[in-house]
Amino acid sequence: MHNSNKIFQRFTLVVITLTLVALTVFGSVVAKIDPFYIYHGKVDGVNEVIYGQTYQNYGMARFFPYDSLLTGSSMSENFKAEWFDEKYDTKTIKLPFAGGYLTDFERLFKKTFATHETVDYVFFGLDLNNLINPYHDEYINFDAYQVSNNPIDHFDYLLSKEAFEYVTNTFLVSRTHKYAQPNYYDMYFAKDVNEYSKEITFANYERLKDYSDEMELTDDLMENVKKNIDSITPFFEQEKETQFYVMLTPYNILYWDNVNHLGEVQYRLEALKMMADAFTRYPNVHLYLFGLDEEWITDLEHYKDYIHCDDVISHSMLECLDTDRDYVTHDTYEEKIDAFEKFLSGYDFDALFEQ
């Protein structure tokens, strides 16, 4: 009986030792390849795989070399970083967050400015929905290990099955070069995987039947908008040498048809005024209200749904930077938004569905 206990104890010790060794090797391999760029940038000789914005953007912002940042939601995926490089003689990295909240961009800006001494430009595609989405100060679109210095949080990364699978895929890509992304600075070009046309746009839109009463602009609603705005404005003050080009992205006329049914036109236009009032107070912020461009938002041939536009409109937005088109200052933003409200109030939405 005594010998049996000794054998069991030795067996248990061996199992524990081998398990710890295996976990150490497992975690070391993940840390060495580091597919999510938690500890370092690209590994020389390894043709790595692009896994997703929420997994890799923060690490790329921290470790990759660049002079300028291009970011925004999925509405910014049809920009090409090289367009901005050519126009502004800079090296731009494109790091969009599809469905991102403003606090996601806040954390991205923190990573960017904390790790890069000089950032010439930030090109920011701002969605109207960003302003009215519920303000979140917790981590909702990524895991704690991506921003935490607590080693305990990193066990989820180093010892996860998913991370090891990504490491395996990375090795396979390095051997075959299949699925490799040609340009780490200009990823997620949506035109490559989507089709755009008026027909497709209407097919992806379901019109509401009933109209709601106009939403009351409660203190809680407007305080939420203010919190979202206040998550971004400190960077304008702190990074005075950086030029921020903020582009309100052009949701199309079907979006406004939907908003009109919801009774939220005033709410969303008031959110725009709050944002414009805050942003245009800073001399290094250049604000373009492309989302109010009547020509673009009524040309549904360049959309795939009521929000997402193609690269034709995206390139037109780039071309309009440093021109007067849709550019507003602290003295002109109200006039621009009021004119758009008048446009909406006189627009024949029903005629869109009689064609």
Tab-separated table of C-alpha atoms in Angstrom:
chain	number	residue	atom	x	y	z
A	1	MET	CA	0.000	0.000	0.000
A	2	HIS	CA	2.856	2.306	0.885
A	3	ASN	CA	4.575	1.565	-2.438
A	4	SER	CA	1.330	2.245	-4.306
A	5	ASN	CA	1.090	5.693	-2.721
A	6	LYS	CA	4.660	6.464	-3.736
A	7	ILE	CA	4.005	5.372	-7.303
A	8	PHE	CA	0.877	7.500	-7.455
A	9	GLN	CA	2.727	10.518	-6.047
A	10	ARG	CA	5.535	10.111	-8.590
A	11	PHE	CA	3.028	9.703	-11.400
A	12	THR	CA	1.183	12.827	-10.287
A	13	LEU	CA	4.444	14.772	-10.088
A	14	VAL	CA	5.443	13.634	-13.573
A	15	VAL	CA	2.041	14.593	-15.006
A	16	ILE	CA	2.165	18.026	-13.358
A	17	THR	CA	5.743	18.586	-14.544
A	18	LEU	CA	4.993	17.555	-18.115
A	19	THR	CA	1.844	19.692	-18.129
A	20	LEU	CA	3.771	22.750	-16.928
A	21	VAL	CA	6.478	22.126	-19.521
A	22	ALA	CA	3.877	21.735	-22.276
A	23	LEU	CA	2.075	24.905	-21.228
A	24	THR	CA	5.368	26.797	-21.077
A	25	VAL	CA	6.331	25.650	-24.568
A	26	PHE	CA	2.815	26.378	-25.813
A	27	GLY	CA	2.828	29.891	-24.387
A	28	SER	CA	6.391	30.555	-25.573
A	29	VAL	CA	5.502	29.675	-29.149
A	30	VAL	CA	2.479	31.991	-29.049
A	31	ALA	CA	4.603	34.794	-27.552
A	32	LYS	CA	7.353	34.265	-30.152
A	33	ILE	CA	5.047	34.457	-33.172
A	34	ASP	CA	2.634	36.806	-31.373
A	35	PRO	CA	-0.090	36.826	-34.049
A	36	PHE	CA	-1.997	39.661	-32.342
A	37	TYR	CA	1.107	41.868	-31.812
A	38	ILE	CA	0.708	42.007	-28.056
A	39	TYR	CA	4.468	41.937	-27.337
A	40	HIS	CA	6.186	42.880	-30.588
A	41	GLY	CA	5.654	43.609	-34.261
A	42	LYS	CA	6.159	41.386	-37.273
A	43	VAL	CA	8.668	38.561	-37.010
A	44	ASP	CA	11.336	38.585	-39.738
A	45	GLY	CA	10.909	35.690	-42.123
A	46	VAL	CA	7.368	34.920	-41.032
A	47	ASN	CA	4.642	35.793	-43.530
A	48	GLU	CA	1.922	36.520	-41.016
A	49	VAL	CA	-1.853	36.341	-41.341
A	50	ILE	CA	-4.368	39.145	-40.891
A	51	TYR	CA	-6.932	37.848	-38.405
A	52	GLY	CA	-9.119	40.821	-37.691
A	53	GLN	CA	-9.289	44.430	-36.640
A	54	THR	CA	-10.184	43.933	-32.999
A	55	TYR	CA	-7.423	41.359	-32.554
A	56	GLN	CA	-4.533	43.183	-34.200
A	57	ASN	CA	-5.188	46.912	-34.549
A	58	TYR	CA	-3.963	47.944	-31.118
A	59	GLY	CA	-0.734	45.990	-31.521
A	60	MET	CA	-0.147	47.366	-34.990
A	61	ALA	CA	-0.749	50.890	-33.688
A	62	ARG	CA	1.852	50.257	-31.008
A	63	PHE	CA	4.628	48.452	-32.895
A	64	PHE	CA	4.380	49.322	-36.588
A	65	PRO	CA	6.254	52.355	-37.976
A	66	TYR	CA	4.121	55.107	-39.530
A	67	ASP	CA	3.722	58.862	-39.614
A	68	SER	CA	-0.065	59.136	-39.971
A	69	LEU	CA	-3.151	57.179	-38.948
A	70	LEU	CA	-6.274	56.432	-40.992
A	71	THR	CA	-9.168	55.039	-39.006
A	72	GLY	CA	-12.928	54.899	-38.682
A	73	SER	CA	-15.687	52.315	-38.797
A	74	SER	CA	-16.480	49.987	-41.709
A	75	MET	CA	-17.453	53.205	-43.513
A	76	SER	CA	-13.721	53.916	-43.746
A	77	GLU	CA	-12.711	50.546	-45.166
A	78	ASN	CA	-12.990	51.805	-48.752
A	79	PHE	CA	-10.265	54.367	-48.197
A	80	LYS	CA	-6.786	53.393	-49.282
A	81	ALA	CA	-3.879	54.529	-47.151
A	82	GLU	CA	-1.778	55.075	-50.254
A	83	TRP	CA	-4.204	57.809	-51.382
A	84	PHE	CA	-3.360	59.798	-48.268
A	85	ASP	CA	0.348	59.028	-48.624
A	86	GLU	CA	0.363	60.512	-52.111
A	87	LYS	CA	-1.634	63.618	-51.210
A	88	TYR	CA	0.109	64.465	-47.939
A	89	ASP	CA	3.578	62.975	-48.478
A	90	THR	CA	3.332	60.784	-45.396
A	91	LYS	CA	3.370	57.112	-44.366
A	92	THR	CA	-0.154	56.148	-43.328
A	93	ILE	CA	-1.346	53.048	-41.542
A	94	LYS	CA	-4.999	52.068	-41.960
A	95	LEU	CA	-6.621	50.656	-38.812
A	96	PRO	CA	-10.433	50.648	-39.053
A	97	PHE	CA	-12.847	49.223	-36.476
A	98	ALA	CA	-16.019	47.901	-38.089
A	99	GLY	CA	-18.855	48.738	-35.712
A	100	GLY	CA	-16.454	50.603	-33.466
A	101	TYR	CA	-17.513	52.829	-30.587
A	102	LEU	CA	-15.782	56.140	-29.986
A	103	THR	CA	-14.104	54.635	-26.949
A	104	ASP	CA	-12.473	52.083	-29.288
A	105	PHE	CA	-10.956	54.963	-31.232
A	106	GLU	CA	-10.037	56.687	-27.982
A	107	ARG	CA	-7.939	53.664	-27.011
A	108	LEU	CA	-6.458	53.493	-30.497
A	109	PHE	CA	-5.395	57.139	-30.264
A	110	LYS	CA	-3.868	56.495	-26.853
A	111	LYS	CA	-1.765	53.659	-28.296
A	112	THR	CA	-0.795	55.752	-31.289
A	113	PHE	CA	0.369	58.844	-29.425
A	114	ALA	CA	1.986	56.910	-26.575
A	115	THR	CA	4.246	54.959	-28.935
A	116	HIS	CA	4.933	57.404	-31.774
A	117	GLU	CA	6.723	60.630	-30.998
A	118	THR	CA	5.533	62.288	-34.194
A	119	VAL	CA	2.142	61.782	-35.801
A	120	ASP	CA	1.669	64.170	-38.700
A	121	TYR	CA	-1.974	63.451	-39.499
A	122	VAL	CA	-4.964	61.575	-38.191
A	123	PHE	CA	-7.577	60.915	-40.879
A	124	PHE	CA	-10.719	59.965	-38.992
A	125	GLY	CA	-13.927	58.781	-40.636
A	126	LEU	CA	-16.530	59.694	-38.028
A	127	ASP	CA	-19.958	58.052	-38.229
A	128	LEU	CA	-23.080	59.831	-37.052
A	129	ASN	CA	-23.951	56.645	-35.186
A	130	ASN	CA	-20.706	57.005	-33.232
A	131	LEU	CA	-22.150	60.091	-31.582
A	132	ILE	CA	-25.396	58.500	-30.424
A	133	ASN	CA	-24.244	54.974	-29.593
A	134	PRO	CA	-24.329	54.200	-25.863
A	135	TYR	CA	-21.138	55.437	-24.258
A	136	HIS	CA	-19.003	52.533	-23.024
A	137	ASP	CA	-15.939	52.947	-20.862
A	138	GLU	CA	-15.449	49.201	-20.442
A	139	TYR	CA	-13.769	46.871	-22.918
A	140	ILE	CA	-16.515	45.636	-25.219
A	141	ASN	CA	-14.829	45.008	-28.568
A	142	PHE	CA	-11.605	43.366	-27.443
A	143	ASP	CA	-10.006	41.331	-24.661
A	144	ALA	CA	-8.272	42.676	-21.567
A	145	TYR	CA	-4.864	41.245	-22.530
A	146	GLN	CA	-4.725	43.639	-25.494
A	147	VAL	CA	-4.335	46.652	-23.211
A	148	SER	CA	-3.573	45.255	-19.748
A	149	ASN	CA	-0.147	44.965	-18.127
A	150	ASN	CA	-1.416	42.372	-15.651
A	151	PRO	CA	0.294	39.013	-16.448
A	152	ILE	CA	-2.778	37.109	-15.276
A	153	ASP	CA	-4.827	38.665	-18.089
A	154	HIS	CA	-2.313	37.359	-20.624
A	155	PHE	CA	-2.946	33.708	-19.835
A	156	ASP	CA	-6.113	33.990	-21.920
A	157	TYR	CA	-3.901	34.819	-24.885
A	158	LEU	CA	-0.796	32.708	-24.369
A	159	LEU	CA	-2.663	29.526	-23.470
A	160	SER	CA	-5.702	29.807	-25.690
A	161	LYS	CA	-6.529	27.257	-28.331
A	162	GLU	CA	-7.459	30.067	-30.725
A	163	ALA	CA	-4.066	31.780	-30.455
A	164	PHE	CA	-2.246	28.498	-31.077
A	165	GLU	CA	-4.445	27.835	-34.120
A	166	TYR	CA	-3.537	31.294	-35.443
A	167	VAL	CA	0.148	30.533	-34.869
A	168	THR	CA	-0.258	27.279	-36.825
A	169	ASN	CA	-1.968	29.150	-39.654
A	170	THR	CA	0.840	31.679	-39.643
A	171	PHE	CA	3.419	28.932	-40.130
A	172	LEU	CA	1.368	27.412	-42.945
A	173	VAL	CA	1.128	30.771	-44.687
A	174	SER	CA	4.864	31.245	-44.284
A	175	ARG	CA	5.401	27.969	-46.103
A	176	THR	CA	2.793	28.345	-48.841
A	177	HIS	CA	2.339	32.148	-49.050
A	178	LYS	CA	-1.354	31.432	-49.569
A	179	TYR	CA	-3.809	34.000	-48.170
A	180	ALA	CA	-0.991	36.424	-47.380
A	181	GLN	CA	-1.931	40.100	-47.307
A	182	PRO	CA	0.301	42.125	-49.653
A	183	ASN	CA	0.173	45.349	-47.657
A	184	TYR	CA	-0.112	45.469	-43.887
A	185	TYR	CA	-0.671	49.223	-44.039
A	186	ASP	CA	-3.707	49.141	-46.319
A	187	MET	CA	-5.940	46.254	-45.301
A	188	TYR	CA	-9.675	45.582	-45.251
A	189	PHE	CA	-10.490	47.204	-48.606
A	190	ALA	CA	-14.226	46.489	-48.671
A	191	LYS	CA	-14.621	46.976	-52.434
A	192	ASP	CA	-12.700	43.722	-52.895
A	193	VAL	CA	-15.464	41.671	-51.265
A	194	ASN	CA	-18.654	43.691	-51.857
A	195	GLU	CA	-20.788	44.827	-54.765
A	196	TYR	CA	-22.452	48.235	-54.960
A	197	SER	CA	-25.457	49.432	-56.925
A	198	LYS	CA	-28.829	51.100	-56.508
A	199	GLU	CA	-30.544	47.739	-56.927
A	200	ILE	CA	-28.430	46.112	-54.221
A	201	THR	CA	-28.965	49.072	-51.905
A	202	PHE	CA	-32.753	48.845	-52.152
A	203	ALA	CA	-32.633	45.065	-51.781
A	204	ASN	CA	-30.837	45.520	-48.464
A	205	TYR	CA	-33.291	48.089	-47.105
A	206	GLU	CA	-36.548	47.269	-45.363
A	207	ARG	CA	-38.666	50.369	-45.010
A	208	LEU	CA	-40.628	50.876	-41.808
A	209	LYS	CA	-44.390	51.133	-42.243
A	210	ASP	CA	-45.220	53.455	-39.354
A	211	TYR	CA	-43.913	56.830	-38.245
A	212	SER	CA	-42.989	57.479	-34.621
A	213	ASP	CA	-43.431	60.785	-32.844
A	214	GLU	CA	-40.372	63.009	-32.790
A	215	MET	CA	-38.044	61.852	-30.027
A	216	GLU	CA	-37.767	64.051	-26.966
A	217	LEU	CA	-34.229	65.350	-26.473
A	218	THR	CA	-33.831	64.318	-22.860
A	219	ASP	CA	-30.889	65.245	-20.658
A	220	ASP	CA	-29.779	61.613	-20.593
A	221	LEU	CA	-29.683	61.370	-24.384
A	222	MET	CA	-27.675	64.526	-24.801
A	223	GLU	CA	-25.348	63.670	-21.917
A	224	ASN	CA	-24.550	60.402	-23.686
A	225	VAL	CA	-23.672	62.337	-26.844
A	226	LYS	CA	-21.447	64.656	-24.802
A	227	LYS	CA	-19.613	61.713	-23.227
A	228	ASN	CA	-18.884	60.285	-26.661
A	229	ILE	CA	-17.595	63.630	-27.907
A	230	ASP	CA	-15.511	64.153	-24.769
A	231	SER	CA	-13.754	60.838	-25.332
A	232	ILE	CA	-12.073	62.290	-28.434
A	233	THR	CA	-11.575	66.031	-27.890
A	234	PRO	CA	-8.708	65.721	-25.358
A	235	PHE	CA	-6.438	64.472	-28.147
A	236	PHE	CA	-7.024	67.673	-30.118
A	237	GLU	CA	-5.782	69.665	-27.128
A	238	GLN	CA	-2.906	67.384	-26.194
A	239	GLU	CA	-1.540	66.727	-29.693
A	240	LYS	CA	-1.345	70.244	-31.046
A	241	GLU	CA	1.258	69.362	-33.687
A	242	THR	CA	-0.981	66.711	-35.253
A	243	GLN	CA	-3.487	67.737	-37.909
A	244	PHE	CA	-6.814	65.950	-37.457
A	245	TYR	CA	-8.949	65.562	-40.578
A	246	VAL	CA	-12.389	64.514	-39.347
A	247	MET	CA	-14.736	63.331	-42.078
A	248	LEU	CA	-18.395	62.780	-41.275
A	249	THR	CA	-19.135	59.690	-43.337
A	250	PRO	CA	-21.983	59.860	-45.891
A	251	TYR	CA	-24.890	57.661	-44.832
A	252	ASN	CA	-27.296	57.774	-47.761
A	253	ILE	CA	-30.840	59.061	-48.151
A	254	LEU	CA	-32.384	55.711	-47.135
A	255	TYR	CA	-30.730	56.104	-43.759
A	256	TRP	CA	-32.520	59.403	-43.347
A	257	ASP	CA	-35.777	57.806	-44.492
A	258	ASN	CA	-35.353	55.310	-41.670
A	259	VAL	CA	-34.444	58.031	-39.163
A	260	ASN	CA	-37.488	60.015	-40.278
A	261	HIS	CA	-39.719	57.019	-39.541
A	262	LEU	CA	-38.086	56.623	-36.137
A	263	GLY	CA	-38.745	60.267	-35.263
A	264	GLU	CA	-35.044	60.895	-34.636
A	265	VAL	CA	-34.102	63.518	-37.220
A	266	GLN	CA	-33.858	66.331	-34.655
A	267	TYR	CA	-31.961	64.134	-32.228
A	268	ARG	CA	-29.304	63.193	-34.737
A	269	LEU	CA	-28.924	66.670	-36.160
A	270	GLU	CA	-28.559	68.068	-32.647
A	271	ALA	CA	-25.840	65.477	-31.985
A	272	LEU	CA	-24.078	66.705	-35.110
A	273	LYS	CA	-24.260	70.295	-33.898
A	274	MET	CA	-22.805	69.327	-30.526
A	275	MET	CA	-19.936	67.521	-32.212
A	276	ALA	CA	-19.251	70.337	-34.676
A	277	ASP	CA	-19.390	72.940	-31.918
A	278	ALA	CA	-16.815	71.007	-29.894
A	279	PHE	CA	-14.472	69.922	-32.706
A	280	THR	CA	-14.262	73.247	-34.550
A	281	ARG	CA	-12.925	75.009	-31.467
A	282	TYR	CA	-9.500	73.474	-32.157
A	283	PRO	CA	-7.241	75.003	-34.839
A	284	ASN	CA	-5.685	71.625	-35.694
A	285	VAL	CA	-9.063	70.027	-36.488
A	286	HIS	CA	-10.423	70.169	-40.033
A	287	LEU	CA	-14.060	69.099	-40.083
A	288	TYR	CA	-15.832	67.971	-43.260
A	289	LEU	CA	-19.545	67.165	-43.101
A	290	PHE	CA	-19.560	64.778	-46.044
A	291	GLY	CA	-22.549	63.039	-44.489
A	292	LEU	CA	-24.641	66.056	-45.464
A	293	ASP	CA	-23.518	66.126	-49.094
A	294	GLU	CA	-26.817	65.966	-50.969
A	295	GLU	CA	-25.234	64.888	-54.261
A	296	TRP	CA	-23.430	61.904	-52.785
A	297	ILE	CA	-26.086	60.627	-50.405
A	298	THR	CA	-28.756	60.547	-53.120
A	299	ASP	CA	-26.589	58.645	-55.626
A	300	LEU	CA	-27.467	55.120	-54.531
A	301	GLU	CA	-25.446	53.490	-57.310
A	302	HIS	CA	-22.415	53.860	-55.033
A	303	TYR	CA	-23.883	52.049	-52.004
A	304	LYS	CA	-24.581	48.501	-50.911
A	305	ASP	CA	-27.046	49.338	-48.124
A	306	TYR	CA	-28.291	52.495	-46.438
A	307	ILE	CA	-24.908	53.222	-44.910
A	308	HIS	CA	-21.914	51.785	-46.749
A	309	CYS	CA	-20.533	53.599	-49.795
A	310	ASP	CA	-17.979	52.411	-52.319
A	311	ASP	CA	-14.446	53.521	-53.118
A	312	VAL	CA	-15.655	56.087	-55.669
A	313	ILE	CA	-17.261	58.216	-52.971
A	314	SER	CA	-14.410	57.450	-50.575
A	315	HIS	CA	-11.863	58.750	-53.082
A	316	SER	CA	-14.015	61.813	-53.731
A	317	MET	CA	-13.924	62.534	-49.998
A	318	LEU	CA	-10.135	62.430	-50.087
A	319	GLU	CA	-10.040	64.782	-53.058
A	320	CYS	CA	-12.240	67.283	-51.198
A	321	LEU	CA	-9.897	67.570	-48.234
A	322	ASP	CA	-8.324	71.026	-48.127
A	323	THR	CA	-11.131	72.403	-50.308
A	324	ASP	CA	-14.317	74.235	-49.352
A	325	ARG	CA	-16.681	71.376	-50.204
A	326	ASP	CA	-18.511	70.342	-47.030
A	327	TYR	CA	-15.837	72.004	-44.895
A	328	VAL	CA	-17.213	73.824	-41.861
A	329	THR	CA	-15.822	76.124	-39.212
A	330	HIS	CA	-17.164	77.232	-35.871
A	331	ASP	CA	-18.936	80.060	-37.657
A	332	THR	CA	-20.514	77.982	-40.436
A	333	TYR	CA	-21.462	74.562	-39.073
A	334	GLU	CA	-24.933	75.595	-37.887
A	335	GLU	CA	-25.837	77.053	-41.259
A	336	LYS	CA	-24.696	73.836	-42.970
A	337	ILE	CA	-26.705	71.577	-40.676
A	338	ASP	CA	-29.787	73.805	-40.775
A	339	ALA	CA	-29.677	73.759	-44.578
A	340	PHE	CA	-29.553	69.979	-44.523
A	341	GLU	CA	-32.527	69.863	-42.166
A	342	LYS	CA	-34.447	72.020	-44.647
A	343	PHE	CA	-33.414	69.664	-47.451
A	344	LEU	CA	-34.733	66.666	-45.511
A	345	SER	CA	-38.012	68.363	-44.632
A	346	GLY	CA	-38.731	68.988	-48.293
A	347	TYR	CA	-37.455	65.688	-49.648
A	348	ASP	CA	-39.987	63.335	-51.263
A	349	PHE	CA	-38.938	60.044	-49.654
A	350	ASP	CA	-42.016	58.219	-50.965
A	351	ALA	CA	-40.944	58.926	-54.534
A	352	LEU	CA	-37.876	56.753	-53.986
A	353	PHE	CA	-40.139	53.714	-53.713
A	354	GLU	CA	-42.369	54.522	-56.661
A	355	GLN	CA	-39.654	53.909	-59.214
